[in-house]
Amino acid sequence: MKERIEMCLSGSGGQGLILAGIILAEAAGIYDGKEAVQTQSYGPEARGGASRSEVIVSNNTIDYPKVIKPDILLALTQTACDKYAKNLNKDGILVADSTLVTEIPTISNKIYLFPIAETAQEKFATKLVTNIISLGIIVGLTAVVSQEAIQKAVRSKVPVKAKEVNEKALLLGLSIAKDLKAKKQGSN
Amino acid sequence: MKERIEMCLSGSGGQGLILAGIILAEAAGIYDGKEAVQTQSYGPEARGGASRSEVIVSNNTIDYPKVIKPDILLALTQTACDKYAKNLNKDGILVADSTLVTEIPTISNKIYLFPIAETAQEKFATKLVTNIISLGIIVGLTAVVSQEAIQKAVRSKVPVKAKEVNEKALLLGLSIAKDLKAKKQGSN
C-alpha cells in the first residue's frame, strides 16, 4: 500500500461523516499503530448544509494534514460527487451512493456504486447507519485499515445502545465490498 | 480580535475534547459565519491515552490547517500542560484544570486556573460535562466565538437527552469566566 493515503468522506450534514472520519482515523492511529489525522472544515459550504470529513493515514509522521488528491472518495450526495470526484488521484477509487448520486462523472478511476442509504433503511430501518455501512465498504475494498481495527473503533465510538446495529452495519458493508469487487473483476 | 486564532484542547482520551473542538468549530463556521478547521491527530501519543483537538478560526480561508502557536490552550492533564504550554503564543492564554494540573509552567502568558472536572462532578454529578464547562470558560474569557453561536452549537451536537445538562454546564462555564476575569483584574 502507498505510504500516505488521503481520504475524503463527502455528503451533507447529518449523514454522520464526521463520526465516520473519526472512526477511520482511530482505527488507523490507535488500533493499527499508524499515524492518522482527521479534519473537518466549516465555511460557506457547511453553512449551506454540505459536510466533508478528511482522513490521512500514513506510516510516518504527517507533516501536511490537508487532503489534496484523495486516494479514496466517498460521495453521498450529487453535489459532493460533482465537487470532489475531479480531484481524485488517478489510481484513486470513488464509492458513491447509487440512489443519491445519479450522474457519475466521466473519470477513469475505479468507481463503485451501491444504494447505501436505501440499504441502511431496508436492513436496519434507519438511515443513521449509512455512514458505518460506507466505512465497511471502504475498508472491504481498500484495506486502508484492518478489519479488526475498524471493528474496535466502531465499538469504541458509537453510543452503547447503538453498538449492535452499528456492528452489523459494518459487517454488511464489508460483505457488500466483497460483492462489488467480484462484480468488477467479472466485468473486466 | 486577531485574523487567525489557533486553539489547542488537550488532555486525555475520554475527556470529550474531540466533541468540544467540533462544537467550537461549528459555532465559528456555521453560526458566526467565519471559517473554521478542526483536526485531531492519532499516533503514539493517542495510543498512550493522550488526546488533542485543534481548532483554527479565521475571517479568511484557512490555507494551513495546523496549529503551530496556539493563542488559546486548554490543558486538562499535567502531561498535556507540560507538552503544549511552551508552544503558546506570547499573548496567548492558558486555561488549566487546577486539580488535574498542579505544576503550572513558568510562562509569561495569561493563566487561568479552575477545578473544572471537580466542579462538573459537584454541580452535575458527572465529569462528562467537563468539556462543555471548559468551552464556556474559553468563550467567556476570549469571545473567540459569540455566546449565541456556542449555545446553538452545543444544542445541535450533544445527544438529545443530555441537552439540558450541557446547556447548564455551558452557562456555568461562562459565569466562571466572568469571575476569573474579575479576579485577574483585581490582582493587577
mmCIF file of C-alpha atoms in Angstrom:
data_model
loop_
_atom_site.group_PDB
_atom_site.id
_atom_site.type_symbol
_atom_site.label_atom_id
_atom_site.label_comp_id
_atom_site.label_asym_id
_atom_site.label_seq_id
_atom_site.Cartn_x
_atom_site.Cartn_y
_atom_site.Cartn_z
ATOM 1 C CA MET A 1 0.000 0.000 0.000
ATOM 2 C CA LYS A 2 1.025 3.621 -0.569
ATOM 3 C CA GLU A 3 2.959 5.429 2.152
ATOM 4 C CA ARG A 4 0.299 8.107 2.616
ATOM 5 C CA ILE A 5 -3.385 7.532 1.896
ATOM 6 C CA GLU A 6 -5.712 10.530 1.578
ATOM 7 C CA MET A 7 -9.443 10.066 2.039
ATOM 8 C CA CYS A 8 -12.385 12.384 1.667
ATOM 9 C CA LEU A 9 -15.830 11.471 3.019
ATOM 10 C CA SER A 10 -18.319 13.879 1.489
ATOM 11 C CA GLY A 11 -22.055 14.457 1.587
ATOM 12 C CA SER A 12 -24.395 16.538 3.667
ATOM 13 C CA GLY A 13 -24.649 17.438 7.355
ATOM 14 C CA GLY A 14 -26.483 14.782 9.336
ATOM 15 C CA GLN A 15 -25.069 11.855 7.336
ATOM 16 C CA GLY A 16 -22.585 11.113 10.114
ATOM 17 C CA LEU A 17 -19.471 11.746 8.040
ATOM 18 C CA ILE A 18 -17.545 13.414 10.857
ATOM 19 C CA LEU A 19 -18.048 10.409 13.115
ATOM 20 C CA ALA A 20 -17.112 8.107 10.222
ATOM 21 C CA GLY A 21 -13.882 10.043 9.716
ATOM 22 C CA ILE A 22 -13.027 9.895 13.403
ATOM 23 C CA ILE A 23 -13.679 6.139 13.491
ATOM 24 C CA LEU A 24 -11.467 5.577 10.440
ATOM 25 C CA ALA A 25 -8.668 7.706 11.917
ATOM 26 C CA GLU A 26 -8.872 5.950 15.299
ATOM 27 C CA ALA A 27 -8.822 2.549 13.582
ATOM 28 C CA ALA A 28 -5.580 3.519 11.829
ATOM 29 C CA GLY A 29 -3.960 5.566 14.590
ATOM 30 C CA ILE A 30 -4.974 3.735 17.728
ATOM 31 C CA TYR A 31 -5.596 0.125 16.663
ATOM 32 C CA ASP A 32 -3.389 -0.356 13.567
ATOM 33 C CA GLY A 33 -0.401 1.532 15.000
ATOM 34 C CA LYS A 34 -0.134 4.047 12.150
ATOM 35 C CA GLU A 35 -0.253 7.834 12.052
ATOM 36 C CA ALA A 36 -3.613 9.401 11.237
ATOM 37 C CA VAL A 37 -5.048 12.895 11.025
ATOM 38 C CA GLN A 38 -8.726 13.693 10.736
ATOM 39 C CA THR A 39 -10.067 17.114 9.779
ATOM 40 C CA GLN A 40 -13.287 18.958 9.108
ATOM 41 C CA SER A 41 -13.680 22.398 7.662
ATOM 42 C CA TYR A 42 -16.534 24.813 8.214
ATOM 43 C CA GLY A 43 -17.260 27.740 5.946
ATOM 44 C CA PRO A 44 -19.846 28.862 3.380
ATOM 45 C CA GLU A 45 -20.392 25.281 2.153
ATOM 46 C CA ALA A 46 -21.024 23.893 5.629
ATOM 47 C CA ARG A 47 -23.487 26.739 6.223
ATOM 48 C CA GLY A 48 -25.235 25.533 3.042
ATOM 49 C CA GLY A 49 -25.552 22.046 4.546
ATOM 50 C CA ALA A 50 -22.553 20.299 2.958
ATOM 51 C CA SER A 51 -20.246 18.124 5.043
ATOM 52 C CA ARG A 52 -16.725 16.916 4.330
ATOM 53 C CA SER A 53 -14.537 14.862 6.602
ATOM 54 C CA GLU A 54 -10.901 14.258 5.654
ATOM 55 C CA VAL A 55 -8.662 11.460 6.874
ATOM 56 C CA ILE A 56 -4.998 10.896 6.155
ATOM 57 C CA VAL A 57 -3.315 7.629 7.127
ATOM 58 C CA SER A 58 0.424 7.202 6.911
ATOM 59 C CA ASN A 59 3.259 5.003 8.120
ATOM 60 C CA ASN A 60 5.218 8.138 9.018
ATOM 61 C CA THR A 61 4.599 11.493 10.701
ATOM 62 C CA ILE A 62 2.030 13.529 8.776
ATOM 63 C CA ASP A 63 3.511 16.984 8.206
ATOM 64 C CA TYR A 64 0.875 18.388 5.904
ATOM 65 C CA PRO A 65 -2.568 17.455 7.238
ATOM 66 C CA LYS A 66 -4.655 18.548 4.256
ATOM 67 C CA VAL A 67 -6.114 16.257 1.597
ATOM 68 C CA ILE A 68 -5.055 17.406 -1.875
ATOM 69 C CA LYS A 69 -5.743 14.430 -4.151
ATOM 70 C CA PRO A 70 -7.834 11.816 -2.369
ATOM 71 C CA ASP A 71 -6.993 8.190 -2.975
ATOM 72 C CA ILE A 72 -10.426 7.272 -1.659
ATOM 73 C CA LEU A 73 -13.536 9.398 -2.098
ATOM 74 C CA LEU A 74 -16.917 8.630 -0.588
ATOM 75 C CA ALA A 75 -19.733 10.698 -2.118
ATOM 76 C CA LEU A 76 -23.161 10.571 -0.504
ATOM 77 C CA THR A 77 -24.695 13.477 -2.433
ATOM 78 C CA GLN A 78 -24.595 14.558 -6.079
ATOM 79 C CA THR A 79 -23.183 17.955 -5.108
ATOM 80 C CA ALA A 80 -20.320 16.326 -3.211
ATOM 81 C CA CYS A 81 -19.563 13.976 -6.101
ATOM 82 C CA ASP A 82 -19.599 16.816 -8.660
ATOM 83 C CA LYS A 83 -17.271 18.825 -6.482
ATOM 84 C CA TYR A 84 -14.679 16.287 -5.366
ATOM 85 C CA ALA A 85 -14.548 13.495 -7.978
ATOM 86 C CA LYS A 86 -12.377 15.621 -10.250
ATOM 87 C CA ASN A 87 -9.697 15.834 -7.548
ATOM 88 C CA LEU A 88 -9.376 12.069 -7.192
ATOM 89 C CA ASN A 89 -5.908 10.642 -7.535
ATOM 90 C CA LYS A 90 -5.596 8.851 -10.895
ATOM 91 C CA ASP A 91 -5.354 5.482 -9.154
ATOM 92 C CA GLY A 92 -7.959 6.508 -6.599
ATOM 93 C CA ILE A 93 -11.346 4.921 -6.049
ATOM 94 C CA LEU A 94 -14.768 6.524 -5.827
ATOM 95 C CA VAL A 95 -17.502 4.970 -3.695
ATOM 96 C CA ALA A 96 -20.838 6.645 -4.331
ATOM 97 C CA ASP A 97 -24.400 6.070 -3.225
ATOM 98 C CA SER A 98 -26.124 4.994 -6.445
ATOM 99 C CA THR A 99 -29.501 6.399 -5.407
ATOM 100 C CA LEU A 100 -28.252 9.766 -4.160
ATOM 101 C CA VAL A 101 -25.610 10.201 -6.876
ATOM 102 C CA THR A 102 -27.222 9.542 -10.235
ATOM 103 C CA GLU A 103 -24.843 11.419 -12.522
ATOM 104 C CA ILE A 104 -21.486 9.756 -12.286
ATOM 105 C CA PRO A 105 -18.641 11.883 -13.624
ATOM 106 C CA THR A 106 -16.665 10.538 -16.549
ATOM 107 C CA ILE A 107 -13.447 9.811 -14.749
ATOM 108 C CA SER A 108 -11.080 6.981 -15.422
ATOM 109 C CA ASN A 109 -10.834 5.974 -11.790
ATOM 110 C CA LYS A 110 -12.308 2.887 -10.190
ATOM 111 C CA ILE A 111 -15.932 3.565 -9.408
ATOM 112 C CA TYR A 112 -18.074 1.537 -7.049
ATOM 113 C CA LEU A 113 -21.785 2.282 -6.814
ATOM 114 C CA PHE A 114 -24.231 0.972 -4.254
ATOM 115 C CA PRO A 115 -27.562 2.180 -2.801
ATOM 116 C CA ILE A 116 -26.046 2.603 0.657
ATOM 117 C CA ALA A 117 -28.660 4.800 2.384
ATOM 118 C CA GLU A 118 -31.533 2.787 0.886
ATOM 119 C CA THR A 119 -29.955 -0.453 2.128
ATOM 120 C CA ALA A 120 -29.484 1.053 5.606
ATOM 121 C CA GLN A 121 -33.190 1.891 5.696
ATOM 122 C CA GLU A 122 -34.238 -1.538 4.390
ATOM 123 C CA LYS A 123 -31.992 -3.685 6.567
ATOM 124 C CA PHE A 124 -31.875 -1.647 9.779
ATOM 125 C CA ALA A 125 -34.963 0.585 9.483
ATOM 126 C CA THR A 126 -32.743 3.677 9.865
ATOM 127 C CA LYS A 127 -30.549 5.734 7.573
ATOM 128 C CA LEU A 128 -28.363 6.588 10.569
ATOM 129 C CA VAL A 129 -26.059 3.651 9.837
ATOM 130 C CA THR A 130 -25.353 4.769 6.241
ATOM 131 C CA ASN A 131 -22.003 6.107 7.474
ATOM 132 C CA ILE A 132 -20.982 2.804 9.070
ATOM 133 C CA ILE A 133 -22.044 0.691 6.077
ATOM 134 C CA SER A 134 -19.956 3.096 3.965
ATOM 135 C CA LEU A 135 -16.953 2.514 6.233
ATOM 136 C CA GLY A 136 -17.376 -1.242 5.793
ATOM 137 C CA ILE A 137 -17.437 -0.826 2.011
ATOM 138 C CA ILE A 138 -14.337 1.393 2.008
ATOM 139 C CA VAL A 139 -12.354 -0.924 4.277
ATOM 140 C CA GLY A 140 -13.506 -4.016 2.387
ATOM 141 C CA LEU A 141 -12.478 -2.507 -0.958
ATOM 142 C CA THR A 142 -9.198 -0.893 0.062
ATOM 143 C CA ALA A 143 -7.911 -2.477 3.293
ATOM 144 C CA VAL A 144 -6.765 1.033 4.290
ATOM 145 C CA VAL A 145 -7.174 -0.180 7.875
ATOM 146 C CA SER A 146 -7.516 -3.743 9.133
ATOM 147 C CA GLN A 147 -10.970 -5.214 9.684
ATOM 148 C CA GLU A 148 -10.073 -5.853 13.306
ATOM 149 C CA ALA A 149 -9.123 -2.197 13.808
ATOM 150 C CA ILE A 150 -12.268 -0.804 12.215
ATOM 151 C CA GLN A 151 -14.401 -3.160 14.306
ATOM 152 C CA LYS A 152 -12.698 -1.989 17.505
ATOM 153 C CA ALA A 153 -13.003 1.674 16.525
ATOM 154 C CA VAL A 154 -16.714 1.343 15.707
ATOM 155 C CA ARG A 155 -17.328 -0.380 19.034
ATOM 156 C CA SER A 156 -15.474 2.331 20.951
ATOM 157 C CA LYS A 157 -17.058 5.358 19.236
ATOM 158 C CA VAL A 158 -20.779 4.616 18.772
ATOM 159 C CA PRO A 159 -23.262 5.048 21.640
ATOM 160 C CA VAL A 160 -23.674 1.915 23.781
ATOM 161 C CA LYS A 161 -27.290 1.312 22.833
ATOM 162 C CA ALA A 162 -26.475 1.557 19.116
ATOM 163 C CA LYS A 163 -23.474 -0.765 19.278
ATOM 164 C CA GLU A 164 -25.145 -3.899 17.947
ATOM 165 C CA VAL A 165 -26.807 -2.280 14.948
ATOM 166 C CA ASN A 166 -23.571 -0.485 14.025
ATOM 167 C CA GLU A 167 -21.514 -3.662 14.287
ATOM 168 C CA LYS A 168 -23.970 -5.381 11.955
ATOM 169 C CA ALA A 169 -23.923 -2.400 9.593
ATOM 170 C CA LEU A 170 -20.120 -2.592 9.408
ATOM 171 C CA LEU A 171 -20.202 -6.315 8.611
ATOM 172 C CA LEU A 172 -22.820 -5.674 5.938
ATOM 173 C CA GLY A 173 -20.562 -3.011 4.388
ATOM 174 C CA LEU A 174 -17.616 -5.430 4.351
ATOM 175 C CA SER A 175 -19.722 -8.073 2.614
ATOM 176 C CA ILE A 176 -21.068 -5.521 0.076
ATOM 177 C CA ALA A 177 -17.439 -4.679 -0.754
ATOM 178 C CA LYS A 178 -16.743 -8.339 -1.486
ATOM 179 C CA ASP A 179 -19.664 -8.475 -3.941
ATOM 180 C CA LEU A 180 -18.651 -5.187 -5.579
ATOM 181 C CA LYS A 181 -15.103 -6.445 -6.063
ATOM 182 C CA ALA A 182 -16.278 -9.777 -7.505
ATOM 183 C CA LYS A 183 -18.618 -7.941 -9.890
ATOM 184 C CA LYS A 184 -15.823 -5.586 -11.003
ATOM 185 C CA GLN A 185 -13.471 -8.496 -11.659
ATOM 186 C CA GLY A 186 -16.198 -10.334 -13.588
ATOM 187 C CA SER A 187 -16.731 -7.301 -15.808
ATOM 188 C CA ASN A 188 -13.043 -6.858 -16.682
ATOM 189 C CA MET B 1 -9.536 40.205 17.515
ATOM 190 C CA LYS B 2 -6.682 38.615 15.556
ATOM 191 C CA GLU B 3 -7.318 37.496 11.988
ATOM 192 C CA ARG B 4 -6.498 33.860 12.726
ATOM 193 C CA ILE B 5 -6.975 32.269 16.136
ATOM 194 C CA GLU B 6 -5.320 28.933 16.897
ATOM 195 C CA MET B 7 -6.651 26.759 19.699
ATOM 196 C CA CYS B 8 -5.468 23.530 21.238
ATOM 197 C CA LEU B 9 -7.709 21.494 23.558
ATOM 198 C CA SER B 10 -5.512 18.943 25.276
ATOM 199 C CA GLY B 11 -5.914 16.232 27.861
ATOM 200 C CA SER B 12 -6.666 12.534 27.796
ATOM 201 C CA GLY B 13 -8.976 10.294 25.792
ATOM 202 C CA GLY B 14 -12.471 10.185 27.267
ATOM 203 C CA GLN B 15 -12.464 13.860 28.333
ATOM 204 C CA GLY B 16 -14.607 14.771 25.325
ATOM 205 C CA LEU B 17 -12.057 17.080 23.730
ATOM 206 C CA ILE B 18 -12.838 15.996 20.165
ATOM 207 C CA LEU B 19 -16.510 16.846 20.616
ATOM 208 C CA ALA B 20 -15.540 20.150 22.267
ATOM 209 C CA GLY B 21 -13.368 21.018 19.277
ATOM 210 C CA ILE B 22 -16.133 20.162 16.823
ATOM 211 C CA ILE B 23 -18.617 22.301 18.778
ATOM 212 C CA LEU B 24 -16.211 25.245 18.836
ATOM 213 C CA ALA B 25 -15.529 24.931 15.098
ATOM 214 C CA GLU B 26 -19.241 24.659 14.263
ATOM 215 C CA ALA B 27 -20.002 27.687 16.433
ATOM 216 C CA ALA B 28 -17.469 29.714 14.436
ATOM 217 C CA GLY B 29 -18.022 28.216 10.983
ATOM 218 C CA ILE B 30 -21.758 27.585 10.924
ATOM 219 C CA TYR B 31 -23.263 30.097 13.378
ATOM 220 C CA ASP B 32 -20.774 33.001 13.412
ATOM 221 C CA GLY B 33 -20.165 32.989 9.656
ATOM 222 C CA LYS B 34 -16.379 32.563 9.879
ATOM 223 C CA GLU B 35 -14.011 29.949 8.523
ATOM 224 C CA ALA B 36 -13.043 27.141 10.879
ATOM 225 C CA VAL B 37 -10.993 23.962 10.700
ATOM 226 C CA GLN B 38 -10.957 21.277 13.343
ATOM 227 C CA THR B 39 -8.358 18.498 13.494
ATOM 228 C CA GLN B 40 -7.314 15.536 15.571
ATOM 229 C CA SER B 41 -4.168 13.520 15.222
ATOM 230 C CA TYR B 42 -3.618 9.918 16.184
ATOM 231 C CA GLY B 43 -0.217 8.384 16.720
ATOM 232 C CA PRO B 44 1.951 7.027 19.523
ATOM 233 C CA GLU B 45 0.594 9.626 21.999
ATOM 234 C CA ALA B 46 -3.032 8.804 21.285
ATOM 235 C CA ARG B 47 -2.181 5.122 21.755
ATOM 236 C CA GLY B 48 -0.803 6.119 25.176
ATOM 237 C CA GLY B 49 -4.146 7.719 26.054
ATOM 238 C CA ALA B 50 -3.460 11.394 25.244
ATOM 239 C CA SER B 51 -5.967 13.435 23.298
ATOM 240 C CA ARG B 52 -5.532 16.703 21.414
ATOM 241 C CA SER B 53 -8.122 18.548 19.411
ATOM 242 C CA GLU B 54 -7.107 21.576 17.335
ATOM 243 C CA VAL B 55 -9.356 24.377 16.129
ATOM 244 C CA ILE B 56 -8.468 27.303 13.889
ATOM 245 C CA VAL B 57 -10.924 30.164 13.424
ATOM 246 C CA SER B 58 -10.339 32.848 10.820
ATOM 247 C CA ASN B 59 -12.094 35.588 8.903
ATOM 248 C CA ASN B 60 -10.487 34.294 5.709
ATOM 249 C CA THR B 61 -9.834 30.968 4.010
ATOM 250 C CA ILE B 62 -7.576 28.765 6.128
ATOM 251 C CA ASP B 63 -4.756 27.535 3.919
ATOM 252 C CA TYR B 64 -2.611 25.889 6.529
ATOM 253 C CA PRO B 65 -4.829 23.863 8.878
ATOM 254 C CA LYS B 66 -2.247 23.026 11.541
ATOM 255 C CA VAL B 67 -1.892 24.769 14.911
ATOM 256 C CA ILE B 68 1.684 25.998 15.377
ATOM 257 C CA LYS B 69 1.488 28.510 18.238
ATOM 258 C CA PRO B 70 -1.880 28.308 19.990
ATOM 259 C CA ASP B 71 -3.499 31.554 21.091
ATOM 260 C CA ILE B 72 -5.700 29.544 23.430
ATOM 261 C CA LEU B 73 -4.622 26.358 25.196
ATOM 262 C CA LEU B 74 -6.868 24.202 27.339
ATOM 263 C CA ALA B 75 -4.944 21.678 29.438
ATOM 264 C CA LEU B 76 -6.886 19.016 31.313
ATOM 265 C CA THR B 77 -3.908 16.874 32.302
ATOM 266 C CA GLN B 78 -0.435 17.624 33.623
ATOM 267 C CA THR B 79 1.152 15.787 30.695
ATOM 268 C CA ALA B 80 -0.771 17.907 28.199
ATOM 269 C CA CYS B 81 0.144 21.128 30.016
ATOM 270 C CA ASP B 82 3.839 20.183 30.179
ATOM 271 C CA LYS B 83 3.834 19.367 26.499
ATOM 272 C CA TYR B 84 1.892 22.255 24.966
ATOM 273 C CA ALA B 85 2.218 25.285 27.270
ATOM 274 C CA LYS B 86 5.671 26.052 25.903
ATOM 275 C CA ASN B 87 4.214 26.481 22.401
ATOM 276 C CA LEU B 88 1.692 29.117 23.489
ATOM 277 C CA ASN B 89 1.727 32.358 21.562
ATOM 278 C CA LYS B 90 3.258 35.099 23.724
ATOM 279 C CA ASP B 91 -0.102 36.856 24.013
ATOM 280 C CA GLY B 92 -1.923 33.548 24.322
ATOM 281 C CA ILE B 93 -3.930 32.311 27.274
ATOM 282 C CA LEU B 94 -3.749 29.050 29.156
ATOM 283 C CA VAL B 95 -6.843 27.571 30.798
ATOM 284 C CA ALA B 96 -5.932 24.641 33.011
ATOM 285 C CA ASP B 97 -7.798 22.392 35.411
ATOM 286 C CA SER B 98 -6.309 23.355 38.786
ATOM 287 C CA THR B 99 -6.862 19.912 40.294
ATOM 288 C CA LEU B 100 -5.514 17.896 37.376
ATOM 289 C CA VAL B 101 -2.671 20.292 36.538
ATOM 290 C CA THR B 102 -0.794 21.075 39.717
ATOM 291 C CA GLU B 103 2.557 22.169 38.297
ATOM 292 C CA ILE B 104 1.955 25.281 36.261
ATOM 293 C CA PRO B 105 4.808 26.079 33.895
ATOM 294 C CA THR B 106 6.617 29.375 34.387
ATOM 295 C CA ILE B 107 5.371 31.147 31.310
ATOM 296 C CA SER B 108 4.576 34.810 30.975
ATOM 297 C CA ASN B 109 1.207 34.210 29.350
ATOM 298 C CA LYS B 110 -2.165 34.777 30.921
ATOM 299 C CA ILE B 111 -3.028 31.769 33.025
ATOM 300 C CA TYR B 112 -6.486 30.905 34.304
ATOM 301 C CA LEU B 113 -6.887 28.029 36.739
ATOM 302 C CA PHE B 114 -10.100 26.391 37.840
ATOM 303 C CA PRO B 115 -11.076 22.949 39.198
ATOM 304 C CA ILE B 116 -13.207 22.208 36.113
ATOM 305 C CA ALA B 117 -13.661 18.434 36.380
ATOM 306 C CA GLU B 118 -14.287 18.618 40.139
ATOM 307 C CA THR B 119 -16.932 21.309 39.604
ATOM 308 C CA ALA B 120 -18.595 19.194 36.901
ATOM 309 C CA GLN B 121 -18.817 16.322 39.352
ATOM 310 C CA GLU B 122 -20.114 18.527 42.191
ATOM 311 C CA LYS B 123 -22.693 20.511 40.233
ATOM 312 C CA PHE B 124 -23.893 17.920 37.721
ATOM 313 C CA ALA B 125 -22.867 14.626 39.339
ATOM 314 C CA THR B 126 -20.855 13.729 36.234
ATOM 315 C CA LYS B 127 -17.425 14.567 34.864
ATOM 316 C CA LEU B 128 -18.816 14.132 31.343
ATOM 317 C CA VAL B 129 -19.606 17.848 31.099
ATOM 318 C CA THR B 130 -16.032 18.944 31.923
ATOM 319 C CA ASN B 131 -15.540 19.599 28.211
ATOM 320 C CA ILE B 132 -18.614 21.843 27.929
ATOM 321 C CA ILE B 133 -17.804 23.829 31.094
ATOM 322 C CA SER B 134 -14.330 24.305 29.593
ATOM 323 C CA LEU B 135 -15.876 25.643 26.374
ATOM 324 C CA GLY B 136 -17.920 28.119 28.408
ATOM 325 C CA ILE B 137 -14.775 29.309 30.204
ATOM 326 C CA ILE B 138 -12.841 29.699 26.927
ATOM 327 C CA VAL B 139 -15.645 31.581 25.182
ATOM 328 C CA GLY B 140 -16.299 33.750 28.246
ATOM 329 C CA LEU B 141 -12.617 34.681 28.540
ATOM 330 C CA THR B 142 -11.806 35.185 24.872
ATOM 331 C CA ALA B 143 -15.030 35.766 22.898
ATOM 332 C CA VAL B 144 -13.416 33.682 20.128
ATOM 333 C CA VAL B 145 -16.994 32.816 19.113
ATOM 334 C CA SER B 146 -20.215 34.536 20.164
ATOM 335 C CA GLN B 147 -22.168 33.209 23.135
ATOM 336 C CA GLU B 148 -25.203 32.731 20.892
ATOM 337 C CA ALA B 149 -23.153 30.639 18.442
ATOM 338 C CA ILE B 150 -21.646 28.391 21.106
ATOM 339 C CA GLN B 151 -25.085 27.841 22.633
ATOM 340 C CA LYS B 152 -26.524 26.812 19.257
ATOM 341 C CA ALA B 153 -23.565 24.545 18.524
ATOM 342 C CA VAL B 154 -23.822 22.810 21.922
ATOM 343 C CA ARG B 155 -27.552 22.269 21.397
ATOM 344 C CA SER B 156 -27.012 20.811 17.947
ATOM 345 C CA LYS B 157 -24.139 18.463 18.813
ATOM 346 C CA VAL B 158 -24.900 16.874 22.193
ATOM 347 C CA PRO B 159 -27.294 13.907 22.494
ATOM 348 C CA VAL B 160 -30.946 14.944 22.972
ATOM 349 C CA LYS B 161 -31.238 13.502 26.460
ATOM 350 C CA ALA B 162 -28.100 15.327 27.620
ATOM 351 C CA LYS B 163 -29.087 18.687 26.145
ATOM 352 C CA GLU B 164 -30.298 20.316 29.343
ATOM 353 C CA VAL B 165 -27.298 19.394 31.475
ATOM 354 C CA ASN B 166 -24.907 20.522 28.753
ATOM 355 C CA GLU B 167 -26.685 23.849 28.308
ATOM 356 C CA LYS B 168 -26.400 24.434 32.046
ATOM 357 C CA ALA B 169 -22.750 23.378 32.013
ATOM 358 C CA LEU B 170 -22.031 25.902 29.254
ATOM 359 C CA LEU B 171 -23.711 28.724 31.201
ATOM 360 C CA LEU B 172 -21.740 27.742 34.291
ATOM 361 C CA GLY B 173 -18.522 27.932 32.280
ATOM 362 C CA LEU B 174 -19.428 31.401 31.004
ATOM 363 C CA SER B 175 -20.089 32.585 34.542
ATOM 364 C CA ILE B 176 -16.834 31.048 35.835
ATOM 365 C CA ALA B 177 -15.017 33.035 33.121
ATOM 366 C CA LYS B 178 -16.566 36.239 34.411
ATOM 367 C CA ASP B 179 -15.306 35.512 37.937
ATOM 368 C CA LEU B 180 -11.854 34.548 36.688
ATOM 369 C CA LYS B 181 -11.602 37.782 34.705
ATOM 370 C CA ALA B 182 -12.745 39.900 37.650
ATOM 371 C CA LYS B 183 -10.228 38.150 39.916
ATOM 372 C CA LYS B 184 -7.420 38.695 37.391
ATOM 373 C CA GLN B 185 -8.254 42.397 37.081
ATOM 374 C CA GLY B 186 -8.427 42.731 40.849
ATOM 375 C CA SER B 187 -4.927 41.238 41.199
ATOM 376 C CA ASN B 188 -3.366 43.558 38.606
#
